[in-house]
């Protein structure tokens, strides 16, 4: 069975960073229940959860996707764009090592957040924006190109991360809510969805798409396209600019 890295919410979750939206109060108990439900859904769909040790002093640690990027047998441990998030990486590195990955690091002055990396087959889009800089992308490209990846930088100005704006369907079509996508033409195939939350899908395997309850019209669109949406409520994480992708790192090998 494939596995998925996850990390339990910090007791300080409510202090997480917000950049592009207004801060609204986070209900920690509800967040913990939503996180557990998310992990349960992954497990029910064949993904064994592997917990990265908690980072209780890091309010945003639950967004584990930002701490590392896996490609083939390599785990790229990031240097987060936000300084408060840099301590999240150490335990993520140990967990990736224990899972058998080779390790490399983004180093200063480079910054890169995993949320800025969208893999579509061997094409790897990287958002250049508030969290990931040119030097981070240069180092990332140097790490992935020897493995056959085609690393392409795309602009991200309207949202936090590239994957806040776009993710991809199993057939490689990049999906996004157009008002928040800087350059839809940057992607080989692009399809607009009717809601911001509909931009984010986690591919569970077969035709199943894990997505947020906040995007019912997009779920209907995906159904019409022949996919099976699997819906979770992640309202408390959405208040911190999180989405379904950022709560896990799927290990496909
Ligand atoms: N990959 C993601 O979309 N991560 C969400 C991170 C949210 C967190 N509050 C942050 O600002 O870093």
CSV table of C-alpha atoms and ligand atoms in Angstrom, one decimal:
chain,number,residue,atom,x,y,z
A,1,UNK,CA,0.0,0.0,0.0
A,2,UNK,CA,1.4,3.5,-0.8
A,3,UNK,CA,1.8,5.8,2.1
A,4,UNK,CA,1.2,9.5,2.9
A,5,UNK,CA,3.0,11.8,5.2
A,6,UNK,CA,0.8,13.8,7.6
A,7,UNK,CA,1.5,15.9,10.6
A,8,UNK,CA,-0.8,16.5,13.5
A,9,UNK,CA,-2.0,20.1,14.0
A,10,UNK,CA,-0.1,22.2,16.6
A,11,UNK,CA,-1.9,23.5,19.7
A,12,UNK,CA,-0.9,26.9,18.3
A,13,UNK,CA,-2.6,26.3,14.9
A,14,UNK,CA,-4.8,29.4,15.3
A,15,UNK,CA,-1.6,31.6,15.1
A,16,UNK,CA,-0.8,30.3,11.6
A,17,UNK,CA,0.2,32.8,8.9
A,18,UNK,CA,-2.4,34.5,6.8
A,19,UNK,CA,-1.3,36.6,3.8
A,20,UNK,CA,-3.9,37.0,1.1
A,21,UNK,CA,-7.1,36.7,3.2
A,22,UNK,CA,-8.5,38.3,6.4
A,23,UNK,CA,-7.8,36.5,9.6
A,24,UNK,CA,-10.9,34.8,11.1
A,25,UNK,CA,-10.9,32.7,14.4
A,26,UNK,CA,-9.9,29.1,14.1
A,27,UNK,CA,-11.6,26.4,16.2
A,28,UNK,CA,-8.8,24.1,17.2
A,29,UNK,CA,-11.0,21.3,18.4
A,30,UNK,CA,-12.8,21.3,15.1
A,31,UNK,CA,-9.6,21.5,13.2
A,32,UNK,CA,-8.2,18.4,15.0
A,33,UNK,CA,-11.4,16.5,14.1
A,34,UNK,CA,-11.3,17.7,10.5
A,35,UNK,CA,-7.6,16.6,10.3
A,36,UNK,CA,-8.4,13.2,11.7
A,37,UNK,CA,-11.3,12.8,9.2
A,38,UNK,CA,-8.9,13.8,6.4
A,39,UNK,CA,-6.4,11.2,7.5
A,40,UNK,CA,-9.1,8.6,7.8
A,41,UNK,CA,-10.2,9.2,4.3
A,42,UNK,CA,-6.7,8.8,3.0
A,43,UNK,CA,-6.5,5.5,4.8
A,44,UNK,CA,-9.9,4.3,3.6
A,45,UNK,CA,-8.7,4.9,0.0
A,46,UNK,CA,-5.5,2.9,0.4
A,47,UNK,CA,-3.0,5.4,1.7
A,48,UNK,CA,-1.2,4.3,4.9
A,49,UNK,CA,-0.7,7.5,7.0
A,50,UNK,CA,2.9,8.0,8.2
A,51,UNK,CA,3.0,10.7,10.9
A,52,UNK,CA,5.9,13.2,10.8
A,53,UNK,CA,6.6,14.0,14.5
A,54,UNK,CA,4.6,17.0,15.6
A,55,UNK,CA,6.1,20.5,15.5
A,56,UNK,CA,4.0,22.0,18.3
A,57,UNK,CA,5.9,25.3,18.3
A,58,UNK,CA,5.2,25.7,14.6
A,59,UNK,CA,1.6,26.9,14.0
A,60,UNK,CA,1.7,26.0,10.3
A,61,UNK,CA,3.4,22.6,10.7
A,62,UNK,CA,0.2,20.7,9.8
A,63,UNK,CA,0.7,21.9,6.2
A,64,UNK,CA,3.3,19.2,5.7
A,65,UNK,CA,3.3,19.5,1.9
A,66,UNK,CA,5.3,22.7,2.2
A,67,UNK,CA,8.2,21.1,4.1
A,68,UNK,CA,9.5,18.7,1.4
A,69,UNK,CA,9.0,17.6,-2.2
A,70,UNK,CA,9.5,14.0,-3.3
A,71,UNK,CA,10.4,13.1,-6.9
A,72,UNK,CA,11.5,9.6,-7.7
A,73,UNK,CA,13.8,8.4,-5.0
A,74,UNK,CA,14.7,12.0,-4.0
A,75,UNK,CA,13.3,14.1,-1.2
A,76,UNK,CA,14.0,17.8,-1.5
A,77,UNK,CA,13.9,19.4,1.9
A,78,UNK,CA,12.9,23.0,1.6
A,79,UNK,CA,14.1,26.3,3.0
A,80,UNK,CA,10.7,27.8,3.7
A,81,UNK,CA,9.9,31.3,2.3
A,82,UNK,CA,8.4,32.3,5.7
A,83,UNK,CA,11.1,32.3,8.4
A,84,UNK,CA,8.6,31.1,11.1
A,85,UNK,CA,8.2,27.9,9.1
A,86,UNK,CA,11.8,26.9,8.7
A,87,UNK,CA,12.0,24.7,11.9
A,88,UNK,CA,9.3,22.4,10.3
A,89,UNK,CA,11.8,20.8,8.0
A,90,UNK,CA,14.1,18.9,10.3
A,91,UNK,CA,11.6,16.2,11.4
A,92,UNK,CA,10.2,16.0,7.8
A,93,UNK,CA,13.7,15.2,6.7
A,94,UNK,CA,14.2,12.4,9.2
A,95,UNK,CA,10.8,10.9,8.2
A,96,UNK,CA,11.7,11.0,4.5
A,97,UNK,CA,15.1,9.4,5.3
A,98,UNK,CA,13.4,6.6,7.3
A,99,UNK,CA,11.1,6.0,4.3
A,100,UNK,CA,14.2,5.4,2.1
A,101,UNK,CA,14.5,8.7,0.2
A,102,UNK,CA,17.8,10.2,-0.8
A,103,UNK,CA,17.9,13.7,0.7
A,104,UNK,CA,18.9,17.1,-0.8
A,105,UNK,CA,18.3,20.6,0.6
A,106,UNK,CA,17.4,24.0,-0.7
A,107,UNK,CA,20.0,26.3,0.9
A,108,UNK,CA,20.2,30.1,1.5
A,109,UNK,CA,19.6,32.4,-0.2
A,110,UNK,CA,17.2,30.0,-2.0
A,111,UNK,CA,13.6,29.6,-0.7
A,112,UNK,CA,11.0,27.2,-1.8
A,113,UNK,CA,7.7,25.9,-0.3
A,114,UNK,CA,6.4,22.5,-1.4
A,115,UNK,CA,3.0,24.2,-2.0
A,116,UNK,CA,4.6,25.9,-5.0
A,117,UNK,CA,5.4,22.6,-6.8
A,118,UNK,CA,2.9,21.0,-9.1
A,119,UNK,CA,3.9,17.7,-10.7
A,120,UNK,CA,2.2,16.6,-13.8
A,121,UNK,CA,4.0,13.5,-15.0
A,122,UNK,CA,7.6,14.6,-15.7
A,123,UNK,CA,6.6,18.2,-16.0
A,124,UNK,CA,7.1,20.0,-12.7
A,125,UNK,CA,5.7,23.5,-12.5
A,126,UNK,CA,7.1,25.7,-9.8
A,127,UNK,CA,5.5,28.9,-8.6
A,128,UNK,CA,7.7,32.0,-8.4
A,129,UNK,CA,6.0,34.2,-5.9
A,130,UNK,CA,5.8,35.2,-2.3
A,131,UNK,CA,7.4,32.1,-0.8
A,132,UNK,CA,9.6,30.6,-3.6
A,133,UNK,CA,12.4,32.7,-5.1
A,134,UNK,CA,14.5,32.4,-8.3
A,135,UNK,CA,17.5,30.9,-6.5
A,136,UNK,CA,15.2,28.3,-4.9
A,137,UNK,CA,13.9,27.3,-8.3
A,138,UNK,CA,17.5,27.2,-9.7
A,139,UNK,CA,18.5,24.7,-6.9
A,140,UNK,CA,15.3,22.7,-7.3
A,141,UNK,CA,15.9,22.4,-11.1
A,142,UNK,CA,19.4,21.3,-10.6
A,143,UNK,CA,18.2,18.6,-8.2
A,144,UNK,CA,15.3,17.3,-10.4
A,145,UNK,CA,16.6,17.6,-13.9
A,146,UNK,CA,19.1,14.7,-13.6
A,147,UNK,CA,16.0,12.6,-12.7
A,148,UNK,CA,14.3,13.5,-16.0
A,149,UNK,CA,12.0,16.3,-14.8
A,150,UNK,CA,11.2,19.3,-16.9
A,151,UNK,CA,11.1,22.1,-14.3
A,152,UNK,CA,9.1,25.2,-15.4
A,153,UNK,CA,8.8,28.4,-13.4
A,154,UNK,CA,5.3,30.0,-13.5
A,155,UNK,CA,4.3,33.3,-11.8
A,156,UNK,CA,2.2,33.3,-8.6
A,157,UNK,CA,1.1,36.8,-7.5
A,158,UNK,CA,-2.6,36.5,-6.5
A,159,UNK,CA,-2.5,33.6,-4.0
A,160,UNK,CA,-0.1,32.1,-1.5
A,161,UNK,CA,1.3,29.2,-3.4
A,162,UNK,CA,1.0,27.8,-7.0
A,163,UNK,CA,-1.2,25.0,-5.7
A,164,UNK,CA,-3.5,27.5,-4.0
A,165,UNK,CA,-4.3,28.5,-7.6
A,166,UNK,CA,-4.0,25.2,-9.6
A,167,UNK,CA,-3.7,21.4,-9.3
A,168,UNK,CA,-4.2,18.7,-11.9
A,169,UNK,CA,-6.7,16.1,-12.8
A,170,UNK,CA,-5.5,12.5,-13.4
A,171,UNK,CA,-5.3,13.1,-17.2
A,172,UNK,CA,-2.9,16.0,-16.7
A,173,UNK,CA,-5.4,18.8,-17.2
A,174,UNK,CA,-4.5,21.7,-14.9
A,175,UNK,CA,-7.5,23.1,-13.1
A,176,UNK,CA,-8.0,26.5,-11.5
A,177,UNK,CA,-10.3,29.3,-10.6
A,178,UNK,CA,-9.4,31.7,-13.3
A,179,UNK,CA,-9.6,35.0,-11.3
A,180,UNK,CA,-6.8,33.6,-9.1
A,181,UNK,CA,-4.6,32.1,-11.9
A,182,UNK,CA,-1.8,34.5,-13.1
A,183,UNK,CA,-1.3,32.9,-16.4
A,184,UNK,CA,-3.5,30.0,-17.5
A,185,UNK,CA,-1.5,29.8,-20.8
A,186,UNK,CA,1.6,28.7,-18.8
A,187,UNK,CA,0.1,25.2,-18.6
A,188,UNK,CA,-0.1,22.7,-21.5
A,189,UNK,CA,-3.8,22.0,-20.8
A,190,UNK,CA,-6.0,24.2,-18.6
A,191,UNK,CA,-9.6,24.0,-17.5
A,192,UNK,CA,-11.4,26.6,-15.4
A,193,UNK,CA,-13.5,25.5,-12.3
A,194,UNK,CA,-16.3,27.6,-10.9
A,195,UNK,CA,-15.0,28.0,-7.3
A,196,UNK,CA,-11.7,28.7,-5.6
A,197,UNK,CA,-11.9,25.5,-3.5
A,198,UNK,CA,-12.5,23.5,-6.7
A,199,UNK,CA,-8.9,24.3,-7.8
A,200,UNK,CA,-7.5,21.8,-5.3
A,201,UNK,CA,-7.7,18.0,-5.8
A,202,UNK,CA,-5.6,15.2,-4.3
A,203,UNK,CA,-5.5,12.2,-6.6
A,204,UNK,CA,-6.5,9.2,-4.5
A,205,UNK,CA,-6.1,6.7,-7.3
A,206,UNK,CA,-8.4,5.3,-10.0
A,207,UNK,CA,-10.8,8.2,-10.7
A,208,UNK,CA,-11.2,9.4,-7.2
A,209,UNK,CA,-10.5,13.0,-6.3
A,210,UNK,CA,-10.2,14.2,-2.7
A,211,UNK,CA,-11.5,17.7,-2.5
A,212,UNK,CA,-13.0,20.3,-0.1
A,213,UNK,CA,-16.6,20.6,0.8
A,214,UNK,CA,-16.4,24.3,-0.1
A,215,UNK,CA,-16.6,23.6,-3.8
A,216,UNK,CA,-19.9,21.8,-4.6
A,217,UNK,CA,-20.2,23.1,-8.1
A,218,UNK,CA,-16.7,22.0,-9.0
A,219,UNK,CA,-17.5,18.6,-7.5
A,220,UNK,CA,-20.4,18.4,-9.9
A,221,UNK,CA,-18.2,19.3,-12.8
A,222,UNK,CA,-15.7,16.6,-11.9
A,223,UNK,CA,-18.6,14.1,-11.7
A,224,UNK,CA,-19.7,15.1,-15.2
A,225,UNK,CA,-16.1,14.5,-16.4
A,226,UNK,CA,-16.3,10.9,-15.1
A,227,UNK,CA,-14.4,11.4,-11.8
A,228,UNK,CA,-15.6,10.5,-8.3
A,229,UNK,CA,-15.2,13.3,-5.8
A,230,UNK,CA,-14.4,12.3,-2.2
A,231,UNK,CA,-15.3,15.3,-0.1
A,232,UNK,CA,-13.9,16.5,3.2
A,233,UNK,CA,-14.7,19.6,5.3
A,234,UNK,CA,-11.4,21.5,6.0
A,235,UNK,CA,-13.0,24.9,6.9
A,236,UNK,CA,-10.5,25.5,9.7
A,237,UNK,CA,-7.5,25.0,7.5
A,238,UNK,CA,-9.0,27.2,4.7
A,239,UNK,CA,-9.1,30.0,7.2
A,240,UNK,CA,-5.3,29.8,7.2
A,241,UNK,CA,-5.0,29.6,3.4
A,242,UNK,CA,-4.6,25.8,3.5
A,243,UNK,CA,-6.2,23.3,1.2
A,244,UNK,CA,-6.6,19.6,0.7
A,245,UNK,CA,-3.2,19.1,-1.0
A,246,UNK,CA,-1.2,20.8,1.7
A,247,UNK,CA,-2.2,18.4,4.5
A,248,UNK,CA,-0.3,15.4,3.2
A,249,UNK,CA,2.6,14.3,1.0
A,250,UNK,CA,1.7,11.2,-1.0
A,251,UNK,CA,4.5,8.8,-1.5
A,252,UNK,CA,3.9,6.9,-4.7
A,253,UNK,CA,6.8,4.6,-4.9
B,1,LIG,N1,0.6,24.3,0.4
B,1,LIG,C1,-0.2,25.1,1.0
B,1,LIG,O1,-1.1,25.6,0.4
B,1,LIG,N2,0.0,25.4,2.3
B,1,LIG,C2,-0.7,26.3,3.1
B,1,LIG,C3,0.1,27.0,4.1
B,1,LIG,C4,-0.7,28.0,4.9
B,1,LIG,C5,0.1,28.7,6.0
B,1,LIG,N3,-0.8,29.4,6.8
B,1,LIG,C6,1.1,29.6,5.4
B,1,LIG,O2,0.8,30.8,5.2
B,1,LIG,O3,2.2,29.2,5.2
